[in-house]
Amino acid sequence: MQPELPVYYYLNNFNTMLQGVQHRYGDLLDEVELGFINTFSALGEDAQCLLVRLISRKGPWFCLTQLSYIEITDIPAAISELHARKLIDYEQPDTSWLMQKSTKAALIKALVAQDSSQSEPVNPEASKLDSTAIKRLKKSELIEYAQGTGLLTRLLAGLAPERHWFCLSPKAAYRRFELLYFERMSQSLSQFILADLGIHNFEGYSTSIASRSFNTRAEIEGLYTLSRLYQEFEEGALSGKHCDIGIEKFDSFCQRLTDLPDFAKEAGNEKLQRMTQGLWLMAARQLERLGHFERALALYGNTERPPSRERRARCLNKLGRDDEALGLVELMLAEPLEESERLVARRLQKSLHRSLGREAPKPWQGEFDTFKLECQRTANDEGPEGEESNAQRVEQCAARHLSTMQGEPLRLCVEVENRLFCSLFGLAFWDIIFADVRGAFANPYQSRPSDMYQSEFYPRRKQAIASRLAALASGDTQMIMDHFHQKRGITNDWVHWPLFEDLSLDLLELGLIELGITNSQDKDAMPLLLQLALKAFSGAFLEKLFRQMLFDLRYYRAGFPDLICFHLTNEHQATDEGSPSLADNRVTAELIEVKGPGDALRDNQTVWLDWFNRNGVKASVCYLSWLD
């Protein structure tokens, strides 16, 4: 059951945001921002509530008759107060926007009323329809009819009379506060609601003034400028289809990018520099799609951030400069910035060698075993669901089949994919992930630090990570169990709590029930899946695994095999409470990637299969087919 939200929850959240920005950036706010805070605090409660409600709605225009909130006693009076405070402007909406947003019922009502008020149509050649015929028209046909009969002007007057529509004024600078509070464009006021409803429960990390990301007004203005450029790119058709993009408009956008300061050099601000590099990559990629390879090459040259070198190599290839492209690819192989760079460089190297008439290097395929498995479809494996659901059924079917094979020692196969090893990583480094590092946390609603998937994450925490890796190498895995108990249910981008709460209970009982062993329902008990994992994988092994992941966290958090199969030997005893005791049992594990008909391995899956085999854990590919 979701909790019932207080009546004024959204107003409380908005005030929390304003207060948070004042506390963190009060010394850097300008007259517009301070003026908004003062003006908002001076509003009556109805006007405050209405403004926050409008901010949460899609605009840019709002209609008086479409506003209805039980807690706001006098909406017209609230609108008048907002207008008097210059927080809204009365404004007729754009015609095309109005036509799109108006419902078919509203159009029919306005058309019938306007049509009946005229004895003759403005355009005598246009067909005159009665109200019954008008009601049968589609929405697009209604608009065409209004245009053809000369009723469009009157229709607009009926839909948008004077002071009927309004928009937020530039003085309502709420978006600035969202950017400063969250310090990222992907979060907004809706984040508060997820926390209020208990959907997200966040770690209590520090968001002190000392750890803020921006320390000068120039940096804040840089944030605003970059966010506007991102919005323009996404909303201004620059990211659309090739045929829809005007090169003149793109030239203007690129010029403004060129005029941006070097935030890393001038302000030492890595966050703003990353945002700038992201814009360069987006713009260069669109130029590449448009066939402007020389210009794309120049833009890619503004950053080394992946996939810049890959895209530069591809542009050079398109321009017939294969020797230069190969030189860049060989640099990527020798000094990869990310694992993804290394893998794509291997593919590019092969094609460039072929293009240059040279013998292509032998492709790397990794070392791992494969086997075939035939399964009978069940009622759960049939149906009209899509391809993704079918892939899940293949994995679940393989897990059931392998768990119940005759003649095998106790064998428990669980579908875990990326969730198990990512969760172990998140639990092992929990305190380090949420450590107080400058610019890592801007607000109380983050599931990870802002630099989690950036190259700076490891260096900034190198000493703490090295100490944790050393503890794991010595066999100490206590921190994983401690963090599981202390942090259970708290949102962490790495930890998948349902895996331990639901999946283990559902699937592991399949092999244990015959031995009289069941999962404990005690919330304080260690889940069976976590017990088995920590018995099967030593601290020394996890140290190697996590060290590999730390080279490129974004890349290495995916591609793990679908199934983990635990093998239990020796007599298995149950405790008096009914939970399993693994103290005197040896647990080993193997990993299996399941591929159904027509499915192929991805690069990161091949990398992990090879890595596990080279580090003492059997990992193989199961090619499953259905029995007719």
XYZ file of C-alpha atoms in Angstrom:
628
model
C 0.000 0.000 0.000
C 1.401 3.381 -0.996
C 1.210 6.083 1.693
C -1.397 8.802 1.296
C 0.280 12.083 0.478
C -0.526 15.231 2.507
C -2.764 17.767 0.757
C 0.048 20.284 0.277
C 2.846 17.777 -0.377
C 3.855 19.493 -3.632
C 4.035 22.926 -1.989
C 6.148 21.531 0.847
C 8.488 19.914 -1.680
C 8.814 23.144 -3.649
C 9.686 25.063 -0.489
C 12.225 22.374 0.397
C 13.866 22.908 -2.998
C 13.996 26.689 -2.575
C 15.437 26.379 0.926
C 17.994 23.827 -0.251
C 19.222 26.151 -3.006
C 19.358 29.090 -0.577
C 21.429 27.044 1.863
C 23.827 25.687 -0.749
C 24.084 28.560 -3.243
C 22.682 31.590 -1.400
C 25.929 33.549 -1.815
C 25.852 33.107 -5.622
C 22.205 33.851 -6.449
C 21.433 36.855 -8.670
C 18.632 39.424 -8.495
C 16.212 37.310 -10.574
C 16.598 34.267 -8.319
C 16.475 36.220 -5.056
C 13.518 38.166 -6.403
C 11.637 34.967 -7.188
C 12.221 33.630 -3.668
C 10.954 36.870 -2.121
C 7.968 37.159 -4.470
C 6.943 33.530 -3.965
C 7.132 33.775 -0.173
C 4.894 36.875 -0.282
C 2.121 35.100 -2.242
C -1.035 33.855 -0.604
C -1.367 30.113 -0.143
C -3.777 29.680 -3.079
C -1.430 31.546 -5.431
C 1.590 29.550 -4.207
C -0.257 26.278 -4.737
C -1.466 27.250 -8.208
C 2.000 28.360 -9.343
C 3.566 25.046 -8.254
C 0.720 23.145 -9.911
C 1.332 25.054 -13.163
C 5.058 24.348 -12.955
C 4.269 20.632 -12.723
C 1.988 20.715 -15.802
C 2.968 20.689 -19.448
C 2.767 24.116 -21.033
C 3.705 26.532 -22.191
C 0.093 27.819 -22.201
C -2.567 27.134 -19.591
C -6.340 27.518 -19.794
C -8.475 28.853 -16.940
C -11.331 26.419 -17.550
C -8.966 23.429 -17.468
C -7.734 24.161 -13.925
C -9.464 22.450 -11.015
C -7.832 21.674 -7.667
C -9.838 20.899 -4.534
C -7.338 22.508 -2.165
C -7.287 25.823 -4.096
C -10.427 27.683 -3.022
C -10.415 30.537 -5.585
C -8.474 29.802 -8.785
C -9.470 33.032 -10.629
C -8.260 35.085 -7.644
C -5.013 33.094 -7.541
C -4.496 33.760 -11.257
C -5.063 37.472 -10.721
C -2.527 37.527 -7.884
C 0.076 35.716 -9.983
C -0.494 38.200 -12.800
C -0.232 41.151 -10.427
C 3.108 39.769 -9.195
C 4.209 39.368 -12.849
C 4.683 35.610 -12.498
C 2.273 34.892 -15.380
C 1.437 36.703 -18.624
C -1.903 36.596 -20.440
C -1.092 35.359 -23.928
C -2.942 33.764 -26.830
C -1.468 30.333 -27.598
C 0.106 29.442 -30.917
C -2.589 28.284 -33.389
C -1.006 24.905 -34.202
C -0.387 24.209 -30.514
C -3.954 25.109 -29.638
C -5.377 22.872 -32.368
C -3.226 19.978 -31.181
C -4.055 20.401 -27.484
C -7.795 21.021 -27.882
C -9.947 17.935 -27.570
C -12.222 16.843 -30.364
C -15.221 17.591 -28.136
C -13.989 21.171 -27.551
C -13.476 21.709 -31.281
C -16.954 20.378 -32.116
C -18.573 22.555 -29.468
C -16.793 25.682 -30.717
C -17.437 24.857 -34.390
C -21.139 24.154 -33.916
C -21.563 27.387 -31.958
C -19.644 29.496 -34.496
C -21.260 27.788 -37.488
C -24.773 28.374 -36.213
C -24.011 32.062 -35.594
C -23.489 32.642 -39.336
C -26.236 32.638 -41.930
C -23.728 32.103 -44.737
C -20.231 30.649 -44.699
C -17.362 33.074 -45.236
C -16.229 30.874 -48.127
C -19.339 30.150 -50.264
C -17.545 27.357 -52.104
C -16.899 25.415 -48.915
C -19.382 22.720 -48.055
C -21.754 23.615 -45.245
C -22.282 20.793 -42.720
C -24.937 20.518 -40.093
C -24.044 19.806 -36.455
C -24.641 16.051 -36.873
C -22.223 15.854 -39.804
C -19.646 17.953 -37.949
C -19.693 15.536 -35.017
C -18.827 12.642 -37.341
C -15.585 14.306 -38.543
C -12.154 13.266 -37.287
C -10.142 15.851 -35.381
C -7.918 16.594 -38.389
C -11.023 16.911 -40.592
C -12.580 19.348 -38.131
C -9.571 21.655 -38.456
C -9.636 21.377 -42.263
C -13.369 22.179 -42.227
C -12.778 25.243 -40.044
C -10.067 26.470 -42.414
C -12.132 25.749 -45.541
C -15.251 27.519 -44.291
C -13.401 30.547 -42.948
C -14.408 29.717 -39.369
C -10.858 29.246 -38.043
C -10.521 32.805 -36.708
C -13.855 32.598 -34.929
C -13.024 29.099 -33.716
C -9.818 30.364 -32.132
C -11.737 33.199 -30.522
C -14.134 30.648 -29.045
C -11.325 28.437 -27.790
C -9.091 31.242 -26.571
C -11.011 34.356 -25.531
C -9.122 37.264 -23.995
C -7.551 36.457 -20.609
C -8.592 32.851 -21.045
C -5.049 31.588 -21.679
C -1.801 32.502 -19.953
C 1.805 31.336 -19.592
C 4.523 31.545 -16.971
C 6.614 34.714 -17.241
C 10.449 34.835 -17.260
C 10.220 36.089 -13.671
C 9.023 32.604 -12.632
C 12.581 31.255 -12.761
C 11.770 27.885 -11.193
C 13.882 25.883 -13.709
C 16.997 27.589 -12.388
C 16.220 26.279 -8.935
C 15.683 22.751 -10.242
C 19.089 22.851 -11.936
C 20.822 24.204 -8.831
C 19.065 21.844 -6.426
C 19.564 18.648 -8.425
C 22.691 19.769 -10.346
C 21.597 17.557 -13.217
C 19.080 17.903 -16.042
C 17.604 14.432 -15.613
C 15.921 15.194 -12.271
C 13.008 17.481 -11.485
C 10.357 18.083 -8.836
C 8.806 14.681 -9.649
C 11.740 13.104 -7.789
C 10.252 14.301 -4.486
C 7.057 12.355 -5.143
C 8.901 9.063 -5.677
C 10.481 9.523 -2.257
C 7.198 10.628 -0.655
C 5.492 7.477 -1.947
C 8.259 5.273 -0.563
C 9.218 4.048 -4.042
C 12.768 5.278 -3.417
C 14.534 5.285 -0.043
C 17.874 7.066 -0.298
C 21.166 6.882 1.557
C 21.816 9.687 4.056
C 24.993 11.049 2.456
C 26.391 14.565 2.853
C 25.251 17.461 0.644
C 27.287 20.131 2.399
C 28.204 23.524 0.970
C 31.824 22.391 0.791
C 30.861 19.614 -1.656
C 28.828 21.777 -4.055
C 29.713 21.600 -7.752
C 29.729 25.340 -8.564
C 31.630 28.007 -6.642
C 31.335 31.111 -8.828
C 28.484 32.920 -10.544
C 30.215 32.322 -13.876
C 29.971 28.559 -13.321
C 26.251 28.821 -12.548
C 25.696 30.845 -15.725
C 27.638 28.117 -17.543
C 25.212 25.518 -16.177
C 22.240 27.534 -17.420
C 23.793 28.043 -20.851
C 24.649 24.371 -21.293
C 21.199 23.229 -20.171
C 19.596 25.596 -22.721
C 21.814 24.172 -25.467
C 20.855 20.610 -24.520
C 17.185 21.607 -24.545
C 17.563 23.331 -27.906
C 19.242 20.274 -29.378
C 16.534 17.915 -28.148
C 13.512 20.143 -28.786
C 14.697 22.180 -31.760
C 14.704 19.344 -34.328
C 18.521 19.163 -34.273
C 18.322 15.572 -33.072
C 15.604 14.592 -35.558
C 15.688 12.917 -38.935
C 18.383 13.981 -41.362
C 15.940 15.473 -43.847
C 14.404 17.660 -41.117
C 17.667 19.331 -40.080
C 18.586 22.634 -41.719
C 22.350 22.994 -41.941
C 22.094 26.766 -41.325
C 20.393 26.121 -37.996
C 23.059 23.571 -37.190
C 25.785 26.087 -38.061
C 24.319 28.537 -35.562
C 24.236 25.853 -32.873
C 27.843 24.825 -33.526
C 28.991 28.445 -33.409
C 27.522 28.849 -29.933
C 29.300 25.663 -28.903
C 32.561 27.094 -30.215
C 32.017 30.285 -28.215
C 31.689 28.372 -24.924
C 34.549 28.832 -22.465
C 36.866 25.961 -21.564
C 35.345 25.227 -18.175
C 38.122 22.818 -17.207
C 40.843 25.429 -17.747
C 39.040 28.612 -16.761
C 37.028 27.310 -13.806
C 38.484 23.871 -13.121
C 34.932 22.565 -13.287
C 34.888 18.988 -14.580
C 31.093 18.696 -14.447
C 30.585 21.616 -16.826
C 33.380 20.344 -19.041
C 31.721 16.907 -19.289
C 28.445 18.585 -20.257
C 30.263 20.571 -22.948
C 31.949 17.453 -24.294
C 28.585 15.712 -24.427
C 27.253 18.518 -26.623
C 30.280 18.295 -28.940
C 29.696 14.552 -29.347
C 25.974 14.990 -30.041
C 26.564 17.717 -32.613
C 29.436 15.862 -34.309
C 27.367 12.673 -34.528
C 24.562 14.523 -36.295
C 26.995 16.097 -38.762
C 28.365 12.627 -39.416
C 24.859 11.331 -40.112
C 24.323 14.243 -42.500
C 27.435 13.215 -44.428
C 29.563 16.223 -43.395
C 32.519 14.048 -42.387
C 35.217 16.758 -42.423
C 33.165 18.994 -40.156
C 32.241 16.082 -37.901
C 35.927 15.169 -37.669
C 36.756 18.695 -36.518
C 34.048 18.637 -33.831
C 35.077 15.205 -32.555
C 38.570 16.636 -32.185
C 37.337 18.901 -29.381
C 37.189 15.980 -26.957
C 38.915 12.679 -26.238
C 35.870 11.405 -24.388
C 34.656 8.067 -25.843
C 33.370 7.424 -28.431
C 35.253 10.388 -29.973
C 38.260 8.385 -31.228
C 36.022 5.642 -32.635
C 33.883 8.144 -34.528
C 36.968 9.983 -35.811
C 38.315 6.689 -37.184
C 35.006 6.042 -38.924
C 34.961 9.546 -40.437
C 38.532 9.098 -41.685
C 37.475 5.816 -43.269
C 34.533 7.519 -45.001
C 36.948 10.155 -46.330
C 39.278 7.487 -47.738
C 42.035 8.240 -45.205
C 42.394 4.647 -44.031
C 46.056 4.906 -42.985
C 45.196 7.710 -40.562
C 42.171 5.762 -39.337
C 44.286 2.661 -38.696
C 46.858 4.689 -36.771
C 44.116 6.013 -34.491
C 42.662 2.516 -34.045
C 46.057 1.096 -33.071
C 46.386 3.867 -30.473
C 42.978 2.858 -29.092
C 44.184 -0.759 -28.837
C 47.430 0.208 -27.137
C 45.928 2.750 -24.721
C 42.149 2.212 -24.425
C 40.290 4.762 -22.333
C 37.449 2.284 -21.793
C 36.924 -1.404 -22.452
C 34.338 -0.545 -25.098
C 37.064 1.337 -26.983
C 39.272 -1.732 -27.034
C 36.538 -3.965 -28.406
C 35.335 -1.595 -31.115
C 38.975 -0.990 -32.095
C 39.386 -4.716 -32.730
C 36.504 -4.666 -35.189
C 37.711 -1.492 -36.891
C 41.240 -2.865 -37.177
C 39.966 -5.904 -39.055
C 37.898 -3.889 -41.556
C 40.672 -1.322 -42.120
C 43.264 -4.031 -42.778
C 40.918 -5.508 -45.342
C 40.323 -2.079 -46.898
C 44.090 -1.490 -47.154
C 44.700 -4.903 -48.709
C 46.558 -6.218 -45.678
C 46.145 -9.515 -43.901
C 43.558 -9.025 -41.202
C 44.583 -9.957 -37.644
C 43.018 -13.086 -36.247
C 39.750 -12.104 -34.532
C 39.596 -12.515 -30.769
C 36.747 -14.817 -29.734
C 37.542 -15.702 -26.134
C 37.783 -19.169 -24.616
C 34.734 -20.945 -23.222
C 32.733 -24.137 -23.734
C 29.344 -24.468 -25.383
C 26.622 -27.104 -25.077
C 23.153 -27.713 -26.457
C 19.952 -28.188 -24.524
C 16.545 -29.267 -25.826
C 13.518 -28.364 -23.758
C 9.835 -29.052 -24.024
C 7.649 -25.975 -24.169
C 5.270 -25.518 -21.258
C 2.115 -23.456 -21.038
C 4.206 -20.627 -19.582
C 6.564 -20.743 -22.579
C 3.858 -20.128 -25.145
C 1.883 -17.046 -25.992
C 1.827 -13.899 -28.090
C 4.302 -11.941 -25.970
C 7.177 -10.094 -27.620
C 10.765 -11.103 -28.212
C 12.004 -9.849 -24.845
C 9.495 -11.956 -22.951
C 10.457 -14.927 -25.083
C 14.124 -14.441 -24.153
C 13.175 -14.462 -20.483
C 11.239 -17.678 -20.951
C 14.264 -19.304 -22.571
C 16.447 -18.432 -19.574
C 13.858 -19.526 -17.032
C 13.264 -22.788 -18.871
C 16.985 -23.546 -18.927
C 17.230 -22.773 -15.188
C 14.368 -25.164 -14.378
C 15.765 -27.912 -16.587
C 19.326 -27.684 -15.266
C 18.143 -27.583 -11.637
C 16.227 -30.874 -12.004
C 18.682 -32.944 -14.064
C 18.795 -36.555 -12.896
C 22.027 -38.050 -11.619
C 23.507 -34.687 -10.613
C 24.504 -33.717 -7.079
C 22.422 -30.941 -5.561
C 22.395 -28.318 -8.278
C 20.570 -25.028 -8.001
C 20.330 -22.850 -11.112
C 19.156 -19.279 -10.679
C 18.555 -16.608 -13.288
C 20.622 -13.631 -12.123
C 22.135 -12.057 -15.272
C 23.854 -8.782 -14.231
C 22.100 -8.426 -10.902
C 24.137 -10.702 -8.635
C 27.678 -9.497 -9.314
C 26.581 -5.864 -9.546
C 24.865 -6.242 -6.170
C 27.989 -7.778 -4.636
C 29.990 -4.840 -5.976
C 27.516 -2.299 -4.570
C 27.495 -3.992 -1.160
C 31.284 -4.321 -1.017
C 31.887 -0.630 -1.806
C 28.715 0.901 -0.365
C 30.385 3.329 2.028
C 32.932 4.361 -0.613
C 30.259 4.913 -3.271
C 28.407 7.274 -0.931
C 31.493 8.955 0.547
C 31.606 12.741 0.875
C 33.476 13.774 -2.289
C 33.187 17.255 -3.767
C 30.508 17.446 -6.458
C 29.415 13.825 -5.943
C 26.044 14.582 -4.311
C 23.883 17.613 -4.933
C 20.575 16.560 -3.396
C 19.132 13.844 -1.126
C 17.665 11.885 -4.063
C 20.619 10.217 -5.796
C 21.128 6.472 -6.215
C 24.799 7.012 -7.073
C 27.402 9.805 -7.086
C 27.385 12.026 -10.155
C 30.836 10.762 -11.223
C 30.000 7.057 -10.816
C 30.558 6.280 -14.495
C 33.221 8.898 -15.153
C 36.968 8.328 -15.345
C 37.391 10.424 -12.171
C 35.475 8.022 -9.906
C 38.364 5.655 -9.152
C 41.183 8.239 -8.783
C 39.139 10.381 -6.384
C 38.619 7.407 -4.063
C 41.787 5.474 -4.868
C 43.057 5.084 -1.317
C 39.735 3.846 0.087
C 39.186 1.483 -2.862
C 42.713 0.087 -2.592
C 42.158 -0.619 1.108
C 38.861 -2.391 0.388
C 40.384 -4.476 -2.398
C 43.217 -5.501 -0.060
C 40.694 -6.610 2.567
C 38.855 -8.709 -0.013
C 42.121 -10.214 -1.269
C 42.875 -11.356 2.292
C 39.525 -13.182 2.376
C 37.497 -10.624 4.328
C 33.944 -10.377 2.957
C 32.342 -9.219 6.198
C 31.671 -5.747 4.797
C 29.318 -7.275 2.199
C 27.190 -8.933 4.888
C 27.309 -5.864 7.134
C 26.171 -3.551 4.371
C 23.388 -5.945 3.404
C 21.917 -5.812 6.917
C 22.563 -2.092 7.510
C 21.362 -0.800 4.139
C 18.626 -3.232 3.177
C 15.988 -1.498 1.064
C 17.973 1.727 0.506
C 18.295 2.735 -3.149
C 21.699 2.020 -4.659
C 22.251 2.014 -8.415
C 24.177 -1.247 -8.074
C 22.163 -3.299 -5.604
C 19.068 -5.190 -6.771
C 17.233 -5.963 -3.542
C 14.363 -7.982 -5.128
C 16.912 -10.538 -6.337
C 17.531 -11.560 -2.725
C 13.986 -11.054 -1.483
C 11.976 -12.771 -4.233
C 14.083 -14.679 -6.716
C 15.990 -16.743 -4.169
C 12.819 -17.818 -2.413
C 11.095 -18.679 -5.681
C 13.794 -20.676 -7.449
C 16.220 -21.979 -4.855
C 13.513 -23.916 -3.023
C 13.179 -26.050 -6.148
C 16.243 -28.083 -5.217
C 16.104 -27.766 -1.428
C 12.551 -28.735 -0.656
C 13.251 -32.476 -1.050
C 15.908 -32.174 1.656
C 13.546 -30.471 4.034
C 15.352 -27.142 3.721
C 13.524 -23.859 3.130
C 14.433 -20.233 2.898
C 14.063 -18.398 6.176
C 11.316 -15.759 6.213
C 13.137 -13.849 8.964
C 13.898 -10.380 7.594
C 17.122 -10.261 9.614
C 18.435 -13.541 8.217
C 21.026 -13.644 5.459
C 19.264 -14.606 2.205
C 20.179 -18.035 0.898
C 21.336 -16.640 -2.451
C 23.831 -14.321 -0.755
C 25.047 -17.157 1.497
C 25.638 -19.387 -1.489
C 27.409 -16.657 -3.447
C 29.807 -15.850 -0.612
C 30.556 -19.559 -0.131
C 31.151 -20.087 -3.854
C 33.262 -16.968 -4.501
C 36.161 -16.198 -2.209
C 37.174 -12.708 -1.239
C 40.304 -13.100 -3.353
C 38.191 -13.934 -6.403
C 35.856 -10.995 -5.778
C 38.887 -8.694 -5.501
C 39.946 -9.708 -9.035
C 36.386 -9.361 -10.323
C 35.865 -5.895 -8.852
C 39.269 -4.698 -10.027
C 38.231 -5.676 -13.562
C 34.928 -3.831 -13.193
C 36.602 -0.681 -11.876
C 38.465 -0.205 -15.152
C 35.174 0.699 -16.869
C 32.155 0.573 -14.550
C 29.593 1.494 -17.167
C 30.755 -1.224 -19.555
C 31.483 -3.968 -17.044
C 28.193 -3.721 -15.161
C 26.568 -5.614 -18.035
C 27.233 -8.788 -20.004
C 27.352 -11.244 -17.103
C 26.017 -14.756 -17.854
C 22.290 -15.312 -17.372
C 22.419 -18.229 -14.939
C 24.453 -19.183 -11.920
C 24.454 -22.886 -11.021
C 25.473 -23.765 -7.480
C 26.813 -27.256 -6.757
C 26.536 -28.387 -3.140
C 28.500 -31.355 -1.799
C 28.638 -33.148 1.575
C 25.640 -33.722 3.833
C 23.340 -30.726 3.911
C 21.782 -29.950 7.296
C 18.925 -27.687 8.220
C 18.840 -25.588 11.379
C 15.998 -25.785 13.882
C 14.552 -22.592 12.402
C 14.301 -24.233 8.975
C 16.954 -22.064 7.308
C 19.881 -23.780 5.574
C 23.219 -24.224 7.272
C 26.144 -24.162 4.845
C 28.945 -24.281 7.393
C 30.074 -27.850 6.638
C 29.306 -27.870 2.943
C 31.403 -27.002 -0.049
C 29.714 -24.745 -2.581
C 31.036 -24.251 -6.084
C 29.453 -22.376 -8.946
C 29.428 -22.280 -12.703
C 27.968 -19.606 -14.956
C 25.861 -20.169 -18.054
C 24.816 -17.771 -20.793
C 21.589 -18.981 -22.453
C 20.945 -18.328 -26.128
C 17.697 -19.197 -27.823
C 17.222 -19.783 -31.552
C 18.674 -16.928 -33.580
C 20.305 -15.193 -30.609
C 24.032 -14.349 -30.697
C 26.650 -13.335 -28.136
C 27.370 -9.664 -27.576
C 30.918 -8.374 -27.126
C 30.630 -7.786 -23.382
C 29.182 -11.276 -22.879
C 32.157 -12.817 -24.700
C 34.545 -10.764 -22.562
C 32.994 -11.972 -19.305
C 32.761 -15.621 -20.385
C 36.467 -15.574 -21.247
C 37.395 -13.712 -18.039
C 35.613 -16.149 -15.714
C 37.230 -19.169 -17.356
C 40.685 -17.590 -17.117
C 40.074 -16.890 -13.423
C 38.967 -20.362 -12.330
C 35.169 -20.222 -12.665
C 33.613 -22.336 -15.380
C 31.489 -20.242 -17.723
C 29.817 -21.636 -20.828
C 27.128 -20.946 -23.406
C 23.953 -23.013 -23.566
C 22.250 -23.033 -26.970
C 18.655 -23.928 -26.186
C 16.178 -25.216 -28.741
C 12.557 -26.272 -28.379
C 11.371 -29.835 -28.870
C 8.620 -29.910 -31.491
